[in-house]
GROMACS .gro file of C-alpha atoms in nm:
model
  209
    1MET     CA    1   0.677  -1.002  -1.709
    2LEU     CA    2   0.422  -0.774  -1.545
    3ASN     CA    3   0.428  -0.433  -1.707
    4TRP     CA    4   0.414  -0.248  -1.375
    5LEU     CA    5   0.771  -0.362  -1.312
    6SER     CA    6   0.887  -0.146  -1.603
    7LEU     CA    7   0.673   0.166  -1.568
    8SER     CA    8   0.827   0.492  -1.688
    9ARG     CA    9   1.010   0.677  -1.414
   10THR     CA   10   1.066   1.039  -1.320
   11ARG     CA   11   1.410   1.175  -1.244
   12ASP     CA   12   1.367   1.112  -0.872
   13GLY     CA   13   1.302   0.744  -0.946
   14GLY     CA   14   0.936   0.762  -0.851
   15PRO     CA   15   0.637   0.679  -1.067
   16ALA     CA   16   0.558   0.879  -1.377
   17GLU     CA   17   0.362   1.195  -1.314
   18GLY     CA   18  -0.014   1.163  -1.318
   19ARG     CA   19  -0.116   1.195  -0.955
   20SER     CA   20  -0.432   1.395  -0.895
   21GLY     CA   21  -0.294   1.615  -0.609
   22GLY     CA   22  -0.432   1.969  -0.594
   23ALA     CA   23  -0.808   1.964  -0.544
   24GLY     CA   24  -0.812   1.625  -0.372
   25GLU     CA   25  -0.551   1.734  -0.120
   26ALA     CA   26  -0.745   2.055  -0.051
   27VAL     CA   27  -1.060   1.856   0.021
   28GLU     CA   28  -0.872   1.626   0.258
   29LEU     CA   29  -0.717   1.919   0.442
   30ALA     CA   30  -1.057   2.080   0.480
   31LEU     CA   31  -1.188   1.757   0.632
   32LEU     CA   32  -0.890   1.743   0.867
   33ALA     CA   33  -0.966   2.098   0.980
   34GLY     CA   34  -1.314   1.980   1.075
   35ILE     CA   35  -1.169   1.679   1.258
   36ARG     CA   36  -0.950   1.914   1.461
   37ARG     CA   37  -1.270   2.083   1.576
   38GLY     CA   38  -1.410   1.746   1.681
   39ARG     CA   39  -1.658   1.715   1.395
   40ARG     CA   40  -1.751   1.352   1.341
   41ALA     CA   41  -1.905   1.407   0.997
   42GLU     CA   42  -1.569   1.522   0.857
   43PHE     CA   43  -1.395   1.225   1.013
   44ASP     CA   44  -1.650   0.986   0.860
   45ALA     CA   45  -1.593   1.146   0.520
   46LEU     CA   46  -1.215   1.117   0.549
   47TYR     CA   47  -1.250   0.757   0.667
   48ARG     CA   48  -1.453   0.673   0.356
   49LEU     CA   49  -1.190   0.838   0.135
   50TYR     CA   50  -0.900   0.649   0.289
   51HIS     CA   51  -1.057   0.311   0.362
   52PRO     CA   52  -1.005   0.155   0.015
   53ARG     CA   53  -0.652   0.295  -0.017
   54LEU     CA   54  -0.542   0.186   0.329
   55TRP     CA   55  -0.712  -0.152   0.286
   56ARG     CA   56  -0.514  -0.223  -0.032
   57PHE     CA   57  -0.189  -0.118   0.134
   58LEU     CA   58  -0.246  -0.315   0.454
   59VAL     CA   59  -0.373  -0.623   0.269
   60HIS     CA   60  -0.035  -0.657   0.101
   61MET     CA   61   0.144  -0.591   0.429
   62LEU     CA   62  -0.056  -0.823   0.657
   63ARG     CA   63  -0.252  -1.062   0.430
   64GLN     CA   64  -0.516  -1.142   0.694
   65GLY     CA   65  -0.851  -0.967   0.690
   66GLU     CA   66  -0.901  -0.936   1.065
   67GLN     CA   67  -0.555  -0.789   1.117
   68VAL     CA   68  -0.596  -0.556   0.819
   69GLU     CA   69  -0.920  -0.412   0.952
   70GLU     CA   70  -0.773  -0.373   1.299
   71ALA     CA   71  -0.465  -0.190   1.170
   72LEU     CA   72  -0.680   0.029   0.945
   73ASN     CA   73  -0.910   0.129   1.230
   74ASP     CA   74  -0.612   0.190   1.459
   75THR     CA   75  -0.465   0.418   1.192
   76MET     CA   76  -0.779   0.624   1.157
   77LEU     CA   77  -0.817   0.641   1.536
   78VAL     CA   78  -0.476   0.812   1.547
   79VAL     CA   79  -0.596   1.053   1.279
   80TRP     CA   80  -0.902   1.133   1.491
   81GLN     CA   81  -0.714   1.167   1.819
   82ARG     CA   82  -0.398   1.336   1.690
   83ALA     CA   83  -0.518   1.550   1.401
   84ASP     CA   84  -0.340   1.849   1.556
   85SER     CA   85  -0.005   1.670   1.519
   86PHE     CA   86  -0.015   1.699   1.138
   87ASP     CA   87   0.216   1.995   1.069
   88GLY     CA   88   0.172   2.025   0.691
   89ARG     CA   89   0.536   1.954   0.606
   90SER     CA   90   0.423   1.657   0.395
   91LYS     CA   91   0.106   1.560   0.215
   92LEU     CA   92  -0.176   1.448   0.440
   93SER     CA   93  -0.176   1.112   0.261
   94THR     CA   94   0.194   1.070   0.343
   95TRP     CA   95   0.121   1.130   0.712
   96VAL     CA   96  -0.173   0.887   0.715
   97PHE     CA   97   0.017   0.613   0.531
   98GLY     CA   98   0.310   0.662   0.767
   99ILE     CA   99   0.079   0.584   1.058
  100ALA     CA  100  -0.059   0.280   0.874
  101TYR     CA  101   0.292   0.153   0.799
  102ARG     CA  102   0.391   0.169   1.164
  103LYS     CA  103   0.067  -0.003   1.268
  104ALA     CA  104   0.136  -0.280   1.016
  105LEU     CA  105   0.491  -0.334   1.141
  106LYS     CA  106   0.362  -0.345   1.498
  107ALA     CA  107   0.101  -0.605   1.400
  108LEU     CA  108   0.365  -0.813   1.220
  109SER     CA  109   0.587  -0.805   1.526
  110ARG     CA  110   0.305  -0.955   1.733
  111LEU     CA  111   0.202  -1.220   1.485
  112ASP     CA  112   0.366  -1.522   1.327
  113LEU     CA  113   0.194  -1.484   0.991
  114PRO     CA  114   0.243  -1.773   0.745
  115VAL     CA  115   0.416  -1.664   0.425
  116GLY     CA  116   0.170  -1.637   0.141
  117ALA     CA  117  -0.136  -1.670   0.366
  118ASP     CA  118  -0.437  -1.515   0.199
  119ASP     CA  119  -0.784  -1.506   0.344
  120ILE     CA  120  -0.870  -1.170   0.191
  121ASP     CA  121  -1.173  -1.148  -0.032
  122GLU     CA  122  -1.074  -0.939  -0.334
  123PRO     CA  123  -1.359  -0.783  -0.535
  124ALA     CA  124  -1.398  -0.949  -0.873
  125ASP     CA  125  -1.364  -0.746  -1.193
  126PRO     CA  126  -1.687  -0.797  -1.390
  127GLY     CA  127  -1.544  -0.650  -1.711
  128PRO     CA  128  -1.344  -0.926  -1.886
  129GLY     CA  129  -1.494  -1.248  -2.017
  130PRO     CA  130  -1.453  -1.587  -1.844
  131GLU     CA  131  -1.117  -1.675  -2.003
  132GLN     CA  132  -0.976  -1.329  -1.935
  133GLN     CA  133  -1.107  -1.343  -1.578
  134LEU     CA  134  -0.932  -1.674  -1.525
  135GLY     CA  135  -0.606  -1.535  -1.663
  136LEU     CA  136  -0.631  -1.222  -1.449
  137ALA     CA  137  -0.713  -1.428  -1.141
  138GLN     CA  138  -0.408  -1.647  -1.200
  139LEU     CA  139  -0.191  -1.339  -1.252
  140ARG     CA  140  -0.323  -1.175  -0.936
  141GLY     CA  141  -0.260  -1.497  -0.748
  142ARG     CA  142   0.100  -1.517  -0.866
  143LEU     CA  143   0.158  -1.152  -0.784
  144ALA     CA  144   0.007  -1.188  -0.437
  145ALA     CA  145   0.221  -1.494  -0.369
  146ALA     CA  146   0.534  -1.314  -0.489
  147LEU     CA  147   0.463  -1.003  -0.282
  148ALA     CA  148   0.406  -1.219   0.025
  149GLU     CA  149   0.760  -1.355  -0.013
  150LEU     CA  150   0.914  -1.007   0.021
  151SER     CA  151   1.016  -0.859   0.353
  152PRO     CA  152   0.765  -0.609   0.500
  153GLU     CA  153   1.004  -0.322   0.420
  154HIS     CA  154   1.041  -0.425   0.055
  155ARG     CA  155   0.670  -0.503   0.023
  156ALA     CA  156   0.582  -0.157   0.151
  157VAL     CA  157   0.793   0.034  -0.103
  158VAL     CA  158   0.656  -0.172  -0.393
  159GLU     CA  159   0.299  -0.122  -0.275
  160LEU     CA  160   0.335   0.253  -0.219
  161CYS     CA  161   0.516   0.311  -0.548
  162TYR     CA  162   0.315   0.101  -0.792
  163PHE     CA  163  -0.029   0.084  -0.632
  164HIS     CA  164  -0.045   0.424  -0.460
  165ASP     CA  165   0.159   0.624  -0.712
  166MET     CA  166   0.396   0.775  -0.457
  167ALA     CA  167   0.735   0.918  -0.550
  168TYR     CA  168   1.041   0.799  -0.363
  169GLY     CA  169   1.054   1.114  -0.149
  170GLU     CA  170   0.698   1.052  -0.028
  171ILE     CA  171   0.770   0.686   0.038
  172ALA     CA  172   1.074   0.786   0.242
  173ASP     CA  173   0.851   1.002   0.461
  174VAL     CA  174   0.601   0.718   0.502
  175VAL     CA  175   0.850   0.449   0.601
  176GLY     CA  176   1.089   0.678   0.786
  177CYS     CA  177   1.414   0.633   0.593
  178PRO     CA  178   1.624   0.835   0.343
  179PRO     CA  179   1.514   0.836  -0.024
  180GLU     CA  180   1.835   0.654  -0.118
  181THR     CA  181   1.734   0.369   0.110
  182VAL     CA  182   1.395   0.355  -0.063
  183LYS     CA  183   1.571   0.330  -0.400
  184THR     CA  184   1.789   0.048  -0.271
  185ARG     CA  185   1.490  -0.140  -0.130
  186MET     CA  186   1.304  -0.097  -0.459
  187PHE     CA  187   1.600  -0.228  -0.658
  188TYR     CA  188   1.622  -0.546  -0.453
  189ALA     CA  189   1.244  -0.585  -0.433
  190ARG     CA  190   1.201  -0.565  -0.811
  191ARG     CA  191   1.485  -0.807  -0.872
  192ARG     CA  192   1.338  -1.052  -0.621
  193LEU     CA  193   0.989  -1.016  -0.771
  194ARG     CA  194   1.116  -1.092  -1.121
  195LEU     CA  195   1.273  -1.415  -0.998
  196LEU     CA  196   0.966  -1.512  -0.797
  197LEU     CA  197   0.722  -1.437  -1.078
  198ASP     CA  198   0.931  -1.634  -1.326
  199ASP     CA  199   0.938  -1.930  -1.087
  200LEU     CA  200   0.564  -1.908  -1.022
  201ALA     CA  201   0.482  -1.879  -1.393
  202ALA     CA  202   0.691  -2.182  -1.491
  203PRO     CA  203   0.459  -2.450  -1.342
  204ALA     CA  204   0.154  -2.283  -1.496
  205GLN     CA  205   0.318  -2.282  -1.838
  206GLY     CA  206   0.418  -2.644  -1.795
  207GLU     CA  207   0.063  -2.743  -1.708
  208SER     CA  208  -0.078  -2.576  -2.017
  209SER     CA  209   0.169  -2.739  -2.256
   0.00000   0.00000   0.00000
């Protein structure tokens, strides 16, 4: 079983503490202040900061490169055009991911995306040797296939919790529901993922025996 399904939890049910916060948030807020004054350089800097994070999130939501890039650019366009609407009651990242989540749901409502479709080019990890790379690639493939089987709502909470290190309260702000609903979605998502990953691992184990 993948170890990220059993990460240590805080009392609010979110991921264990270890988020950077602080200085990084201050930098982002300073960039947003520049964006509010119409400064393109600050927007470009914020775009570069958020592009890899939003790409990872939207990849798991949409699974198709063209739609991912479109939703990502639409998200950042809202940031550029509506920077004044950020009121500081949440983290800036929570606000930005909330926009991205709504853009992803809107894209999914327009598209009939095949379950498990994957035309995204993931960067290869040059660190491990050939056998380890093969094992990691197979594991990533099984995880991607399992995530694709979840509903968009369940996929989003898993992605935000385990890959973006958000606590349940932050996730609730992103997806627009109470924290208790996030906890419920996570419970059912993790249970479903365990079943899917076990099913996906069984053929691979049979082939190697």
